[in-house]
mmCIF file with all atom_site columns, C-alpha atoms in Angstrom:
data_model
loop_
_atom_site.group_PDB
_atom_site.id
_atom_site.type_symbol
_atom_site.label_atom_id
_atom_site.label_alt_id
_atom_site.label_comp_id
_atom_site.label_asym_id
_atom_site.label_entity_id
_atom_site.label_seq_id
_atom_site.pdbx_PDB_ins_code
_atom_site.Cartn_x
_atom_site.Cartn_y
_atom_site.Cartn_z
_atom_site.occupancy
_atom_site.B_iso_or_equiv
_atom_site.pdbx_formal_charge
_atom_site.auth_seq_id
_atom_site.auth_comp_id
_atom_site.auth_asym_id
_atom_site.auth_atom_id
_atom_site.pdbx_PDB_model_num
ATOM 1   C CA . MET X 1 1   ? 0.000   0.000  0.000   1.00 90.00 ? 227 MET X CA 1
ATOM 2   C CA . ARG X 1 2   ? 1.143   3.538  -0.706  1.00 83.00 ? 228 ARG X CA 1
ATOM 3   C CA . HIS X 1 3   ? -0.498  5.531  2.047   1.00 93.00 ? 229 HIS X CA 1
ATOM 4   C CA . ASN X 1 4   ? 0.602   9.162  2.319   1.00 92.00 ? 230 ASN X CA 1
ATOM 5   C CA . LYS X 1 5   ? 3.004   8.947  -0.620  1.00 87.00 ? 231 LYS X CA 1
ATOM 6   C CA . LYS X 1 6   ? 1.671   11.877 -2.594  1.00 90.00 ? 232 LYS X CA 1
ATOM 7   C CA . PHE X 1 7   ? 4.505   13.018 -4.838  1.00 91.00 ? 233 PHE X CA 1
ATOM 8   C CA . ASN X 1 8   ? 4.397   12.263 -8.549  1.00 94.00 ? 234 ASN X CA 1
ATOM 9   C CA . HIS X 1 9   ? 6.501   9.231  -9.450  1.00 94.00 ? 235 HIS X CA 1
ATOM 10  C CA . LEU X 1 10  ? 6.514   10.259 -13.145 1.00 96.00 ? 236 LEU X CA 1
ATOM 11  C CA . SER X 1 11  ? 6.214   6.586  -14.225 1.00 96.00 ? 237 SER X CA 1
ATOM 12  C CA . ARG X 1 12  ? 9.859   5.985  -13.340 1.00 97.00 ? 238 ARG X CA 1
ATOM 13  C CA . LYS X 1 13  ? 11.794  4.120  -10.705 1.00 97.00 ? 239 LYS X CA 1
ATOM 14  C CA . LYS X 1 14  ? 13.655  6.048  -8.029  1.00 96.00 ? 240 LYS X CA 1
ATOM 15  C CA . ALA X 1 15  ? 17.086  6.224  -9.693  1.00 98.00 ? 241 ALA X CA 1
ATOM 16  C CA . HIS X 1 16  ? 15.639  7.232  -13.060 1.00 98.00 ? 242 HIS X CA 1
ATOM 17  C CA . ARG X 1 17  ? 13.397  9.868  -11.470 1.00 97.00 ? 243 ARG X CA 1
ATOM 18  C CA . GLU X 1 18  ? 16.250  11.396 -9.479  1.00 97.00 ? 244 GLU X CA 1
ATOM 19  C CA . ALA X 1 19  ? 18.484  11.518 -12.561 1.00 98.00 ? 245 ALA X CA 1
ATOM 20  C CA . LEU X 1 20  ? 15.692  13.184 -14.542 1.00 98.00 ? 246 LEU X CA 1
ATOM 21  C CA . LEU X 1 21  ? 15.019  15.824 -11.891 1.00 98.00 ? 247 LEU X CA 1
ATOM 22  C CA . SER X 1 22  ? 18.727  16.457 -11.414 1.00 98.00 ? 248 SER X CA 1
ATOM 23  C CA . ASN X 1 23  ? 19.217  17.037 -15.145 1.00 98.00 ? 249 ASN X CA 1
ATOM 24  C CA . LEU X 1 24  ? 16.150  19.285 -15.341 1.00 98.00 ? 250 LEU X CA 1
ATOM 25  C CA . THR X 1 25  ? 17.434  21.311 -12.379 1.00 98.00 ? 251 THR X CA 1
ATOM 26  C CA . ILE X 1 26  ? 20.852  21.728 -13.993 1.00 98.00 ? 252 ILE X CA 1
ATOM 27  C CA . SER X 1 27  ? 19.213  22.939 -17.204 1.00 97.00 ? 253 SER X CA 1
ATOM 28  C CA . LEU X 1 28  ? 16.979  25.333 -15.271 1.00 97.00 ? 254 LEU X CA 1
ATOM 29  C CA . ILE X 1 29  ? 19.927  26.824 -13.390 1.00 97.00 ? 255 ILE X CA 1
ATOM 30  C CA . LEU X 1 30  ? 22.097  27.224 -16.473 1.00 97.00 ? 256 LEU X CA 1
ATOM 31  C CA . HIS X 1 31  ? 19.404  28.441 -18.917 1.00 96.00 ? 257 HIS X CA 1
ATOM 32  C CA . LYS X 1 32  ? 17.023  30.148 -16.421 1.00 96.00 ? 258 LYS X CA 1
ATOM 33  C CA . ARG X 1 33  ? 13.995  28.892 -18.420 1.00 96.00 ? 259 ARG X CA 1
ATOM 34  C CA . ILE X 1 34  ? 13.090  25.470 -19.826 1.00 97.00 ? 260 ILE X CA 1
ATOM 35  C CA . PHE X 1 35  ? 10.113  23.902 -21.574 1.00 97.00 ? 261 PHE X CA 1
ATOM 36  C CA . THR X 1 36  ? 8.879   20.510 -20.362 1.00 97.00 ? 262 THR X CA 1
ATOM 37  C CA . THR X 1 37  ? 5.643   18.720 -19.539 1.00 98.00 ? 263 THR X CA 1
ATOM 38  C CA . LEU X 1 38  ? 3.438   20.152 -16.828 1.00 98.00 ? 264 LEU X CA 1
ATOM 39  C CA . ALA X 1 39  ? 3.871   17.113 -14.547 1.00 97.00 ? 265 ALA X CA 1
ATOM 40  C CA . LYS X 1 40  ? 7.669   17.294 -14.797 1.00 98.00 ? 266 LYS X CA 1
ATOM 41  C CA . ALA X 1 41  ? 7.608   21.045 -14.176 1.00 98.00 ? 267 ALA X CA 1
ATOM 42  C CA . LYS X 1 42  ? 5.582   20.613 -10.994 1.00 97.00 ? 268 LYS X CA 1
ATOM 43  C CA . ALA X 1 43  ? 7.903   17.838 -9.784  1.00 97.00 ? 269 ALA X CA 1
ATOM 44  C CA . LEU X 1 44  ? 10.930  19.968 -10.685 1.00 98.00 ? 270 LEU X CA 1
ATOM 45  C CA . ARG X 1 45  ? 9.662   22.884 -8.611  1.00 97.00 ? 271 ARG X CA 1
ATOM 46  C CA . VAL X 1 46  ? 9.506   20.652 -5.514  1.00 96.00 ? 272 VAL X CA 1
ATOM 47  C CA . TYR X 1 47  ? 13.019  19.349 -6.227  1.00 97.00 ? 273 TYR X CA 1
ATOM 48  C CA . ALA X 1 48  ? 14.754  22.613 -7.196  1.00 97.00 ? 274 ALA X CA 1
ATOM 49  C CA . GLU X 1 49  ? 13.395  25.189 -4.755  1.00 97.00 ? 275 GLU X CA 1
ATOM 50  C CA . PRO X 1 50  ? 15.032  23.685 -1.622  1.00 97.00 ? 276 PRO X CA 1
ATOM 51  C CA . LEU X 1 51  ? 18.350  23.659 -3.486  1.00 97.00 ? 277 LEU X CA 1
ATOM 52  C CA . ILE X 1 52  ? 17.911  27.317 -4.419  1.00 97.00 ? 278 ILE X CA 1
ATOM 53  C CA . THR X 1 53  ? 17.146  28.090 -0.775  1.00 97.00 ? 279 THR X CA 1
ATOM 54  C CA . ARG X 1 54  ? 20.470  26.439 0.163   1.00 96.00 ? 280 ARG X CA 1
ATOM 55  C CA . CYS X 1 55  ? 22.381  28.818 -2.112  1.00 96.00 ? 281 CYS X CA 1
ATOM 56  C CA . LYS X 1 56  ? 21.335  31.828 -0.021  1.00 95.00 ? 282 LYS X CA 1
ATOM 57  C CA . THR X 1 57  ? 23.846  30.776 2.658   1.00 95.00 ? 283 THR X CA 1
ATOM 58  C CA . ASP X 1 58  ? 27.144  30.237 0.879   1.00 95.00 ? 284 ASP X CA 1
ATOM 59  C CA . ASN X 1 59  ? 29.274  27.831 2.873   1.00 96.00 ? 285 ASN X CA 1
ATOM 60  C CA . MET X 1 60  ? 31.107  24.612 2.125   1.00 97.00 ? 286 MET X CA 1
ATOM 61  C CA . ALA X 1 61  ? 28.430  22.395 3.672   1.00 97.00 ? 287 ALA X CA 1
ATOM 62  C CA . ASN X 1 62  ? 25.681  23.815 1.460   1.00 97.00 ? 288 ASN X CA 1
ATOM 63  C CA . ARG X 1 63  ? 27.861  23.636 -1.650  1.00 97.00 ? 289 ARG X CA 1
ATOM 64  C CA . ARG X 1 64  ? 28.630  19.966 -0.996  1.00 98.00 ? 290 ARG X CA 1
ATOM 65  C CA . LEU X 1 65  ? 25.000  19.165 -0.280  1.00 97.00 ? 291 LEU X CA 1
ATOM 66  C CA . VAL X 1 66  ? 23.822  20.821 -3.519  1.00 97.00 ? 292 VAL X CA 1
ATOM 67  C CA . PHE X 1 67  ? 26.614  19.105 -5.456  1.00 98.00 ? 293 PHE X CA 1
ATOM 68  C CA . SER X 1 68  ? 25.473  15.737 -4.093  1.00 97.00 ? 294 SER X CA 1
ATOM 69  C CA . TYR X 1 69  ? 22.088  16.351 -5.756  1.00 97.00 ? 295 TYR X CA 1
ATOM 70  C CA . LEU X 1 70  ? 23.286  17.899 -9.025  1.00 97.00 ? 296 LEU X CA 1
ATOM 71  C CA . GLN X 1 71  ? 26.730  16.354 -9.711  1.00 96.00 ? 297 GLN X CA 1
ATOM 72  C CA . ASN X 1 72  ? 27.635  19.336 -11.933 1.00 97.00 ? 298 ASN X CA 1
ATOM 73  C CA . LYS X 1 73  ? 30.304  21.879 -10.965 1.00 97.00 ? 299 LYS X CA 1
ATOM 74  C CA . GLU X 1 74  ? 29.175  24.545 -13.446 1.00 97.00 ? 300 GLU X CA 1
ATOM 75  C CA . ALA X 1 75  ? 25.587  24.435 -12.176 1.00 97.00 ? 301 ALA X CA 1
ATOM 76  C CA . VAL X 1 76  ? 26.724  24.698 -8.542  1.00 97.00 ? 302 VAL X CA 1
ATOM 77  C CA . LYS X 1 77  ? 28.982  27.634 -9.397  1.00 97.00 ? 303 LYS X CA 1
ATOM 78  C CA . GLU X 1 78  ? 26.147  29.396 -11.267 1.00 96.00 ? 304 GLU X CA 1
ATOM 79  C CA . LEU X 1 79  ? 23.682  28.676 -8.468  1.00 97.00 ? 305 LEU X CA 1
ATOM 80  C CA . PHE X 1 80  ? 25.888  30.054 -5.684  1.00 97.00 ? 306 PHE X CA 1
ATOM 81  C CA . GLY X 1 81  ? 27.068  32.980 -7.816  1.00 96.00 ? 307 GLY X CA 1
ATOM 82  C CA . VAL X 1 82  ? 24.557  34.582 -10.164 1.00 95.00 ? 308 VAL X CA 1
ATOM 83  C CA . VAL X 1 83  ? 21.350  32.994 -8.886  1.00 96.00 ? 309 VAL X CA 1
ATOM 84  C CA . ALA X 1 84  ? 22.167  33.566 -5.211  1.00 96.00 ? 310 ALA X CA 1
ATOM 85  C CA . GLU X 1 85  ? 22.556  37.321 -5.787  1.00 95.00 ? 311 GLU X CA 1
ATOM 86  C CA . LYS X 1 86  ? 19.124  37.590 -7.415  1.00 93.00 ? 312 LYS X CA 1
ATOM 87  C CA . VAL X 1 87  ? 17.187  35.481 -4.887  1.00 94.00 ? 313 VAL X CA 1
ATOM 88  C CA . ALA X 1 88  ? 18.893  36.826 -1.767  1.00 93.00 ? 314 ALA X CA 1
ATOM 89  C CA . ASP X 1 89  ? 15.890  38.859 -0.584  1.00 93.00 ? 315 ASP X CA 1
ATOM 90  C CA . ARG X 1 90  ? 13.103  36.578 -1.902  1.00 93.00 ? 316 ARG X CA 1
ATOM 91  C CA . PRO X 1 91  ? 11.432  34.441 0.807   1.00 94.00 ? 317 PRO X CA 1
ATOM 92  C CA . GLY X 1 92  ? 10.664  31.444 -1.410  1.00 93.00 ? 318 GLY X CA 1
ATOM 93  C CA . GLY X 1 93  ? 8.766   30.949 -4.653  1.00 95.00 ? 319 GLY X CA 1
ATOM 94  C CA . TYR X 1 94  ? 11.827  31.076 -6.881  1.00 96.00 ? 320 TYR X CA 1
ATOM 95  C CA . THR X 1 95  ? 10.202  29.435 -9.916  1.00 96.00 ? 321 THR X CA 1
ATOM 96  C CA . ARG X 1 96  ? 7.183   30.227 -12.080 1.00 96.00 ? 322 ARG X CA 1
ATOM 97  C CA . ILE X 1 97  ? 5.258   27.667 -14.148 1.00 97.00 ? 323 ILE X CA 1
ATOM 98  C CA . LEU X 1 98  ? 3.347   28.913 -17.187 1.00 97.00 ? 324 LEU X CA 1
ATOM 99  C CA . LYS X 1 99  ? 1.225   26.507 -19.215 1.00 97.00 ? 325 LYS X CA 1
ATOM 100 C CA . THR X 1 100 ? 1.802   26.485 -22.968 1.00 97.00 ? 326 THR X CA 1
ATOM 101 C CA . ILE X 1 101 ? 0.167   24.659 -25.875 1.00 96.00 ? 327 ILE X CA 1
ATOM 102 C CA . HIS X 1 102 ? -0.261  20.889 -25.889 1.00 97.00 ? 328 HIS X CA 1
ATOM 103 C CA . ARG X 1 103 ? 2.421   18.792 -27.570 1.00 96.00 ? 329 ARG X CA 1
ATOM 104 C CA . LEU X 1 104 ? 1.484   17.736 -31.093 1.00 96.00 ? 330 LEU X CA 1
ATOM 105 C CA . GLY X 1 105 ? 2.672   14.133 -30.893 1.00 95.00 ? 331 GLY X CA 1
ATOM 106 C CA . ASP X 1 106 ? 0.809   12.893 -27.824 1.00 96.00 ? 332 ASP X CA 1
ATOM 107 C CA . ASN X 1 107 ? -1.243  15.943 -26.758 1.00 97.00 ? 333 ASN X CA 1
ATOM 108 C CA . ALA X 1 108 ? 0.689   16.186 -23.467 1.00 97.00 ? 334 ALA X CA 1
ATOM 109 C CA . GLU X 1 109 ? 0.255   19.345 -21.407 1.00 97.00 ? 335 GLU X CA 1
ATOM 110 C CA . MET X 1 110 ? 3.387   21.437 -21.863 1.00 98.00 ? 336 MET X CA 1
ATOM 111 C CA . ALA X 1 111 ? 4.676   24.169 -19.569 1.00 98.00 ? 337 ALA X CA 1
ATOM 112 C CA . MET X 1 112 ? 7.510   26.629 -19.274 1.00 97.00 ? 338 MET X CA 1
ATOM 113 C CA . ILE X 1 113 ? 9.263   26.777 -15.912 1.00 97.00 ? 339 ILE X CA 1
ATOM 114 C CA . GLU X 1 114 ? 11.557  29.713 -15.224 1.00 96.00 ? 340 GLU X CA 1
ATOM 115 C CA . LEU X 1 115 ? 13.412  31.400 -12.423 1.00 96.00 ? 341 LEU X CA 1
ATOM 116 C CA . VAL X 1 116 ? 11.262  34.352 -11.356 1.00 93.00 ? 342 VAL X CA 1
ATOM 117 C CA . ASP X 1 117 ? 14.052  36.883 -10.831 1.00 91.00 ? 343 ASP X CA 1
ATOM 118 C CA . PHE X 1 118 ? 15.487  36.408 -14.321 1.00 92.00 ? 344 PHE X CA 1
ATOM 119 C CA . ASN X 1 119 ? 12.432  37.406 -16.390 1.00 87.00 ? 345 ASN X CA 1
ATOM 120 C CA . GLU X 1 120 ? 13.175  41.078 -17.051 1.00 83.00 ? 346 GLU X CA 1
ATOM 121 C CA . LEU X 1 121 ? 9.855   41.770 -18.826 1.00 84.00 ? 347 LEU X CA 1
ATOM 122 C CA . MET X 1 122 ? 7.691   40.712 -15.894 1.00 80.00 ? 348 MET X CA 1
ATOM 123 C CA . LEU X 1 123 ? 9.971   42.427 -13.395 1.00 77.00 ? 349 LEU X CA 1
ATOM 124 C CA . SER X 1 124 ? 9.720   45.768 -15.220 1.00 80.00 ? 350 SER X CA 1
ATOM 125 C CA . GLU X 1 125 ? 5.913   45.487 -15.531 1.00 81.00 ? 351 GLU X CA 1
ATOM 126 C CA . LYS X 1 126 ? 5.561   44.621 -11.860 1.00 75.00 ? 352 LYS X CA 1
ATOM 127 C CA . ALA X 1 127 ? 7.792   47.538 -10.819 1.00 74.00 ? 353 ALA X CA 1
ATOM 128 C CA . ALA X 1 128 ? 5.756   49.941 -12.951 1.00 75.00 ? 354 ALA X CA 1
ATOM 129 C CA . LYS X 1 129 ? 2.482   48.723 -11.455 1.00 73.00 ? 355 LYS X CA 1
ATOM 130 C CA . LYS X 1 130 ? 3.777   49.018 -7.897  1.00 65.00 ? 356 LYS X CA 1
ATOM 131 C CA . GLU X 1 131 ? 4.890   52.627 -8.420  1.00 61.00 ? 357 GLU X CA 1
ATOM 132 C CA . LYS X 1 132 ? 1.467   53.723 -9.696  1.00 59.00 ? 358 LYS X CA 1
ATOM 133 C CA . THR X 1 133 ? -0.795  52.583 -6.874  1.00 60.00 ? 359 THR X CA 1
ATOM 134 C CA . THR X 1 134 ? -0.415  51.998 -3.173  1.00 62.00 ? 360 THR X CA 1
ATOM 135 C CA . ARG X 1 135 ? -2.922  51.589 -0.382  1.00 70.00 ? 361 ARG X CA 1
ATOM 136 C CA . ARG X 1 136 ? -1.646  54.628 1.420   1.00 71.00 ? 362 ARG X CA 1
ATOM 137 C CA . SER X 1 137 ? -2.236  56.965 -1.535  1.00 59.00 ? 363 SER X CA 1
ATOM 138 C CA . ARG X 1 138 ? -5.892  55.905 -1.828  1.00 59.00 ? 364 ARG X CA 1
ATOM 139 C CA . ARG X 1 139 ? -6.544  56.951 1.753   1.00 58.00 ? 365 ARG X CA 1
ATOM 140 C CA . LYS X 1 140 ? -4.913  60.334 1.171   1.00 55.00 ? 366 LYS X CA 1
ATOM 141 C CA . LYS X 1 141 ? -7.020  60.952 -1.932  1.00 53.00 ? 367 LYS X CA 1
ATOM 142 C CA . ALA X 1 142 ? -10.214 60.096 -0.067  1.00 52.00 ? 368 ALA X CA 1
ATOM 143 C CA . ASP X 1 143 ? -9.342  62.405 2.859   1.00 56.00 ? 369 ASP X CA 1
ATOM 144 C CA . ALA X 1 144 ? -7.998  65.273 0.735   1.00 54.00 ? 370 ALA X CA 1
ATOM 145 C CA . PRO X 1 145 ? -11.307 66.494 -0.831  1.00 53.00 ? 371 PRO X CA 1
ATOM 146 C CA . LYS X 1 146 ? -12.990 66.571 2.570   1.00 53.00 ? 372 LYS X CA 1
ATOM 147 C CA . ALA X 1 147 ? -10.252 68.789 3.973   1.00 50.00 ? 373 ALA X CA 1
ATOM 148 C CA . GLU X 1 148 ? -10.267 71.150 0.959   1.00 51.00 ? 374 GLU X CA 1
ATOM 149 C CA . ALA X 1 149 ? -14.056 71.505 0.688   1.00 50.00 ? 375 ALA X CA 1
ATOM 150 C CA . PRO X 1 150 ? -14.488 74.038 3.565   1.00 52.00 ? 376 PRO X CA 1
ATOM 151 C CA . ALA X 1 151 ? -11.686 76.218 2.190   1.00 50.00 ? 377 ALA X CA 1
ATOM 152 C CA . VAL X 1 152 ? -13.400 76.394 -1.216  1.00 48.00 ? 378 VAL X CA 1
ATOM 153 C CA . GLU X 1 153 ? -16.763 77.322 0.340   1.00 51.00 ? 379 GLU X CA 1
ATOM 154 C CA . GLU X 1 154 ? -15.322 80.180 2.396   1.00 51.00 ? 380 GLU X CA 1
ATOM 155 C CA . ALA X 1 155 ? -13.592 81.910 -0.515  1.00 49.00 ? 381 ALA X CA 1
ATOM 156 C CA . PRO X 1 156 ? -16.758 82.658 -2.588  1.00 51.00 ? 382 PRO X CA 1
ATOM 157 C CA . LYS X 1 157 ? -18.572 84.083 0.461   1.00 50.00 ? 383 LYS X CA 1
ATOM 158 C CA . ALA X 1 158 ? -15.924 86.790 0.840   1.00 50.00 ? 384 ALA X CA 1
ATOM 159 C CA . GLU X 1 159 ? -16.147 87.737 -2.855  1.00 51.00 ? 385 GLU X CA 1
ATOM 160 C CA . ALA X 1 160 ? -19.942 87.434 -3.077  1.00 48.00 ? 386 ALA X CA 1
ATOM 161 C CA . PRO X 1 161 ? -20.673 91.117 -3.921  1.00 50.00 ? 387 PRO X CA 1
ATOM 162 C CA . ALA X 1 162 ? -18.200 91.141 -6.824  1.00 48.00 ? 388 ALA X CA 1
ATOM 163 C CA . VAL X 1 163 ? -19.565 87.873 -8.185  1.00 46.00 ? 389 VAL X CA 1
ATOM 164 C CA . GLU X 1 164 ? -23.189 89.077 -8.075  1.00 48.00 ? 390 GLU X CA 1
ATOM 165 C CA . GLU X 1 165 ? -22.431 92.146 -10.229 1.00 50.00 ? 391 GLU X CA 1
ATOM 166 C CA . ALA X 1 166 ? -20.579 90.193 -12.896 1.00 47.00 ? 392 ALA X CA 1
ATOM 167 C CA . PRO X 1 167 ? -23.487 87.873 -13.870 1.00 50.00 ? 393 PRO X CA 1
ATOM 168 C CA . LYS X 1 168 ? -25.819 90.856 -14.364 1.00 50.00 ? 394 LYS X CA 1
ATOM 169 C CA . ALA X 1 169 ? -23.472 92.273 -16.972 1.00 49.00 ? 395 ALA X CA 1
ATOM 170 C CA . GLU X 1 170 ? -23.065 88.917 -18.687 1.00 51.00 ? 396 GLU X CA 1
ATOM 171 C CA . ALA X 1 171 ? -26.780 88.053 -18.743 1.00 50.00 ? 397 ALA X CA 1
ATOM 172 C CA . PRO X 1 172 ? -27.708 90.345 -21.672 1.00 53.00 ? 398 PRO X CA 1
ATOM 173 C CA . ALA X 1 173 ? -24.811 88.987 -23.705 1.00 51.00 ? 399 ALA X CA 1
ATOM 174 C CA . GLU X 1 174 ? -26.123 85.473 -23.217 1.00 51.00 ? 400 GLU X CA 1
ATOM 175 C CA . GLU X 1 175 ? -29.640 86.523 -24.240 1.00 53.00 ? 401 GLU X CA 1
ATOM 176 C CA . GLU X 1 176 ? -28.321 88.058 -27.465 1.00 55.00 ? 402 GLU X CA 1
ATOM 177 C CA . LYS X 1 177 ? -26.403 84.884 -28.355 1.00 53.00 ? 403 LYS X CA 1
ATOM 178 C CA . ALA X 1 178 ? -29.383 82.647 -27.667 1.00 51.00 ? 404 ALA X CA 1
ATOM 179 C CA . PRO X 1 179 ? -31.589 83.782 -30.613 1.00 52.00 ? 405 PRO X CA 1
ATOM 180 C CA . GLU X 1 180 ? -28.668 83.422 -33.030 1.00 54.00 ? 406 GLU X CA 1
ATOM 181 C CA . ALA X 1 181 ? -28.040 79.904 -31.793 1.00 50.00 ? 407 ALA X CA 1
ATOM 182 C CA . GLU X 1 182 ? -31.723 79.001 -32.168 1.00 53.00 ? 408 GLU X CA 1
ATOM 183 C CA . ALA X 1 183 ? -32.042 80.271 -35.752 1.00 51.00 ? 409 ALA X CA 1
ATOM 184 C CA . PRO X 1 184 ? -29.554 77.818 -37.319 1.00 53.00 ? 410 PRO X CA 1
ATOM 185 C CA . ALA X 1 185 ? -31.118 75.029 -35.307 1.00 51.00 ? 411 ALA X CA 1
ATOM 186 C CA . GLU X 1 186 ? -34.506 75.776 -36.906 1.00 52.00 ? 412 GLU X CA 1
ATOM 187 C CA . GLU X 1 187 ? -33.044 75.823 -40.422 1.00 55.00 ? 413 GLU X CA 1
ATOM 188 C CA . THR X 1 188 ? -31.377 72.462 -40.007 1.00 53.00 ? 414 THR X CA 1
ATOM 189 C CA . PRO X 1 189 ? -34.618 70.410 -39.710 1.00 54.00 ? 415 PRO X CA 1
ATOM 190 C CA . GLN X 1 190 ? -36.044 72.063 -42.883 1.00 58.00 ? 416 GLN X CA 1
ATOM 191 C CA . ALA X 1 191 ? -32.993 71.259 -44.980 1.00 48.00 ? 417 ALA X CA 1
#
């Protein structure tokens, strides 16, 4: 019985599965983005993220532990060098899985798995969105009109006599313009 054994075995025995995940992890570290099936991508995320977490603390014990999983010096060097700098302040979630089209041969679900901090397009879009809106600015905008409203009401009261005289002078001008505006409107329906 296989009670509480919930990870995906990927239709492989243990040695074959570990070799597959190790090779996928090496490719992900070196290329920063790979295309594979959705099931392999989900299994790879579980395998690779603890290794990426290890690279945040660069010491000999962590390097040897990661090397025991990967067996590739270039990948370990890249992981503890370039990748460690990018993920230093990220508290997990180092990979992103995006579904793509199904494979033509067997209609398998395909996916792209990438390291989050190396996709420059999404990083620039996210930075632009964060600069535009914040929770704090919404509160200030909501409170600002209430504070300004009494100041606006007080200003016209002080200038009330000057404002009352100005509309009287403008009223005849508006009456003269009104008949001219009505005349072309009447001609339009006849034409």
